[in-house]
Amino acid sequence: MYLLSYITIGLVIGWLSRVITQDRGVTMLPSIAFGVLGALAGTFIVQAVGLAGTAFYAVVGAVGVLFTVNVFRQDDPIFVDAETV
């Protein structure tokens, strides 16, 4: 049952990432997939080490993976407006 909650956290973070970055980031399905992947990776790493707070680290993992994917996806920076001459 906990696995479903971590997948849901990844789905929500992936959807929010797409809503926030709009057309600058990856499209909706890869954003959701990377969110779920990051949430599950963060959860399993924390459980393997034996720390508490796996839901928090699921959020941290999902945000970290999505940030990395969105930043290094394209040549133009996402969060900086580039001036064109």
Short mmCIF file of C-alpha atoms in Angstrom, two decimals:
data_model
loop_
_atom_site.label_atom_id
_atom_site.label_comp_id
_atom_site.label_asym_id
_atom_site.label_seq_id
_atom_site.Cartn_x
_atom_site.Cartn_y
_atom_site.Cartn_z
CA MET A 1 0.00 0.00 0.00
CA TYR A 2 2.88 2.36 0.72
CA LEU A 3 4.25 1.81 -2.79
CA LEU A 4 1.03 3.21 -4.25
CA SER A 5 1.34 6.33 -2.11
CA TYR A 6 4.92 6.93 -3.30
CA ILE A 7 3.82 6.46 -6.91
CA THR A 8 1.03 8.97 -6.30
CA ILE A 9 3.55 11.46 -4.88
CA GLY A 10 5.63 11.05 -8.05
CA LEU A 11 2.57 11.53 -10.26
CA VAL A 12 1.59 14.75 -8.50
CA ILE A 13 5.13 16.15 -8.54
CA GLY A 14 5.48 15.26 -12.24
CA TRP A 15 2.19 16.97 -13.06
CA LEU A 16 3.14 20.06 -11.05
CA SER A 17 6.49 20.19 -12.80
CA ARG A 18 4.77 20.30 -16.17
CA VAL A 19 2.31 22.96 -14.98
CA ILE A 20 5.10 25.15 -13.60
CA THR A 21 7.56 24.86 -16.51
CA GLN A 22 4.81 24.86 -19.18
CA ASP A 23 6.35 24.69 -22.67
CA ARG A 24 9.94 25.03 -21.48
CA GLY A 25 10.31 21.62 -19.83
CA VAL A 26 9.74 18.06 -20.94
CA THR A 27 6.25 17.07 -22.06
CA MET A 28 3.58 15.70 -19.73
CA LEU A 29 4.14 11.92 -19.95
CA PRO A 30 7.94 11.99 -19.50
CA SER A 31 7.50 14.50 -16.68
CA ILE A 32 5.13 12.16 -14.87
CA ALA A 33 7.35 9.14 -15.58
CA PHE A 34 10.47 10.90 -14.25
CA GLY A 35 8.50 12.05 -11.21
CA VAL A 36 7.47 8.49 -10.38
CA LEU A 37 11.00 7.23 -11.06
CA GLY A 38 12.52 9.85 -8.76
CA ALA A 39 9.98 9.22 -6.01
CA LEU A 40 10.56 5.47 -6.07
CA ALA A 41 14.35 5.88 -6.22
CA GLY A 42 14.34 8.26 -3.27
CA THR A 43 12.09 5.93 -1.31
CA PHE A 44 14.12 2.80 -1.94
CA ILE A 45 17.43 4.49 -1.15
CA VAL A 46 16.12 5.79 2.17
CA GLN A 47 14.58 2.42 3.05
CA ALA A 48 17.83 0.64 2.21
CA VAL A 49 19.75 2.94 4.55
CA GLY A 50 17.09 2.58 7.22
CA LEU A 51 16.12 6.22 7.71
CA ALA A 52 12.69 7.50 8.64
CA GLY A 53 10.62 9.89 6.55
CA THR A 54 10.42 8.03 3.26
CA ALA A 55 7.57 10.22 1.96
CA PHE A 56 9.71 13.33 2.40
CA TYR A 57 12.57 11.73 0.52
CA ALA A 58 10.16 10.57 -2.18
CA VAL A 59 9.27 14.22 -2.77
CA VAL A 60 12.94 15.24 -2.68
CA GLY A 61 13.85 12.47 -5.14
CA ALA A 62 11.06 13.36 -7.56
CA VAL A 63 11.86 17.08 -7.49
CA GLY A 64 15.58 16.38 -7.87
CA VAL A 65 15.16 14.11 -10.87
CA LEU A 66 12.68 16.44 -12.58
CA PHE A 67 14.87 19.47 -11.96
CA THR A 68 17.86 17.69 -13.45
CA VAL A 69 15.93 16.46 -16.49
CA ASN A 70 14.34 19.85 -17.17
CA VAL A 71 17.56 21.83 -16.77
CA PHE A 72 19.75 19.60 -18.93
CA ARG A 73 17.06 18.81 -21.51
CA GLN A 74 17.70 21.76 -23.81
CA ASP A 75 20.24 24.45 -24.63
CA ASP A 76 18.16 27.38 -23.37
CA PRO A 77 17.92 27.79 -19.59
CA ILE A 78 14.44 27.23 -18.24
CA PHE A 79 14.34 29.68 -15.36
CA VAL A 80 16.32 32.50 -16.97
CA ASP A 81 14.94 34.75 -19.67
CA ALA A 82 17.47 34.99 -22.47
CA GLU A 83 17.76 38.26 -24.34
CA THR A 84 17.71 38.11 -28.11
CA VAL A 85 19.45 40.79 -30.12
#
